[in-house]
Short mmCIF file of C-alpha atoms in Angstrom, two decimals:
data_model
loop_
_atom_site.label_atom_id
_atom_site.label_comp_id
_atom_site.label_asym_id
_atom_site.label_seq_id
_atom_site.Cartn_x
_atom_site.Cartn_y
_atom_site.Cartn_z
CA MET A 13 133.52 140.56 105.15
CA ALA A 14 133.77 136.80 105.34
CA ASP A 15 130.44 134.44 104.13
CA THR A 16 128.50 133.39 107.19
CA THR A 17 125.61 131.61 105.33
CA PRO A 18 124.67 128.43 106.72
CA ALA A 19 125.90 126.58 103.29
CA HIS A 20 129.46 128.23 103.73
CA ALA A 21 129.80 127.22 107.26
CA ALA A 22 128.89 123.61 106.40
CA ASP A 23 131.54 123.59 103.66
CA LYS A 24 133.95 124.99 106.16
CA LYS A 25 133.21 122.21 108.53
CA GLN A 26 133.54 119.54 105.93
CA GLU A 27 136.79 120.75 104.65
CA ARG A 28 138.23 120.83 108.46
CA ALA A 29 136.75 117.11 108.73
CA ALA A 30 138.30 116.21 105.72
CA ALA A 31 141.81 117.64 106.38
CA LYS A 32 141.99 115.58 109.60
CA LEU A 33 141.10 112.47 108.11
CA ALA A 34 143.78 113.12 105.31
CA LYS A 35 146.09 113.52 107.82
CA GLN A 36 145.08 110.16 109.74
CA ILE A 37 144.98 108.42 106.35
CA GLY A 38 148.32 109.87 105.26
CA ALA A 39 149.93 108.51 109.12
CA PHE A 40 148.19 105.02 108.34
CA ALA A 41 149.81 104.85 104.71
CA LYS A 42 153.16 105.71 105.97
CA GLU A 43 153.05 103.30 108.88
CA HIS A 44 151.96 100.53 106.52
CA GLY A 45 154.09 101.11 103.35
CA GLY A 46 151.20 102.63 101.54
CA ALA A 47 147.19 102.18 101.46
CA GLU A 48 144.31 101.53 99.42
CA GLY A 49 140.60 102.19 100.68
CA HIS A 50 136.95 101.77 100.28
CA LEU A 51 134.16 103.93 101.05
CA ALA A 52 130.87 102.08 102.79
CA HIS A 53 128.01 104.27 103.83
CA ILE A 54 126.93 103.53 107.41
CA GLY A 55 123.64 105.53 107.40
CA GLN A 56 123.44 108.55 109.55
CA ALA A 57 126.49 108.14 111.16
CA GLY A 58 128.42 109.05 108.04
CA THR A 59 130.92 107.07 105.72
CA ARG A 60 133.16 104.73 106.69
CA ILE A 61 136.64 104.56 105.16
CA VAL A 62 138.03 101.14 105.16
CA LEU A 63 142.07 101.53 104.96
CA VAL A 64 144.21 98.42 103.67
CA GLY A 65 147.87 98.86 103.98
CA ALA A 66 150.40 97.44 101.59
CA ASP A 67 151.54 94.93 104.48
CA GLY A 68 147.87 93.68 105.08
CA ALA A 69 147.14 95.77 108.30
CA TRP A 70 143.85 97.37 107.90
CA GLY A 71 141.72 100.23 109.65
CA ASP A 72 138.80 102.28 109.57
CA LEU A 73 138.02 105.77 110.22
CA VAL A 74 134.28 107.35 110.01
CA ALA A 75 133.54 110.60 108.02
CA PRO A 76 130.47 112.61 109.00
CA THR A 77 129.32 112.50 105.36
CA HIS A 78 130.04 110.80 102.15
CA ALA A 79 131.21 113.92 100.59
CA ALA A 80 133.82 114.62 103.46
CA ALA A 81 135.43 111.09 102.87
CA ALA A 82 135.81 111.49 99.42
CA LEU A 83 137.42 114.72 99.73
CA ALA A 84 139.63 113.38 102.54
CA ALA A 85 140.71 110.25 100.24
CA GLN A 86 141.43 112.60 97.54
CA LYS A 87 143.59 114.76 100.00
CA ALA A 88 145.18 112.18 100.97
CA ALA A 89 145.75 110.64 97.17
CA LEU A 90 144.23 107.28 98.51
CA THR A 91 143.39 104.72 95.83
CA LEU A 92 139.85 104.02 96.25
CA HIS A 93 138.06 100.57 95.42
CA GLU A 94 134.61 100.65 94.11
CA ASP A 95 134.05 97.27 96.18
CA PHE A 96 135.17 95.42 98.73
CA ASP A 97 135.40 92.72 96.64
CA GLY A 98 137.69 89.12 96.80
CA ASP A 99 140.68 90.42 95.74
CA PHE A 100 140.78 93.63 97.58
CA ALA A 101 139.71 91.87 100.53
CA ALA A 102 142.30 89.27 100.36
CA ARG A 103 145.22 91.58 100.92
CA VAL A 104 143.85 92.14 104.49
CA LYS A 105 145.82 90.06 107.16
CA THR A 106 144.00 89.28 110.33
CA GLY A 107 145.50 87.76 113.64
CA PRO A 108 143.93 86.19 116.75
CA TYR A 109 142.60 89.29 117.82
CA GLU A 110 140.61 89.71 114.87
CA TRP A 111 139.25 86.36 114.62
CA ASN A 112 138.44 86.24 118.54
CA ARG A 113 136.54 89.61 117.80
CA MET A 114 134.80 88.83 114.61
CA ALA A 115 133.83 85.10 115.11
CA GLY A 116 136.01 83.90 118.01
CA LEU A 117 132.83 84.52 120.26
CA GLN A 118 130.22 82.93 118.18
CA LEU A 119 132.61 79.54 117.48
CA GLY A 120 133.19 79.06 121.17
CA GLY A 121 136.11 81.57 121.75
CA THR A 122 137.01 83.33 124.73
CA GLN A 123 136.28 86.57 125.71
CA PRO A 124 138.59 89.21 124.35
CA ALA A 125 140.42 91.08 127.28
CA ALA A 126 139.21 94.38 127.95
#
């Protein structure tokens, strides 16, 4: 008989979330020549998995819990950095879109196209 306790159901849900995230991490890494990451707690929303590709591309995913994020990173064999420090952050390549979205509006840039 299958275990139907709430804890078991939560573990299964976390396992499914981690597997889905691991596939997405793997796809990102494949597209960008490899990837490394950082886990950042974002409150009740969960944990952000910040990805930086070998080519400087970046992206992020949100896991429902820190445990799911860590499990996804482990399943995807993602190298994790403890901090998003200068050396790691310096690998990120930004373009006009990012500048416009992050700082351009505050600096008098144009509104990005919807």
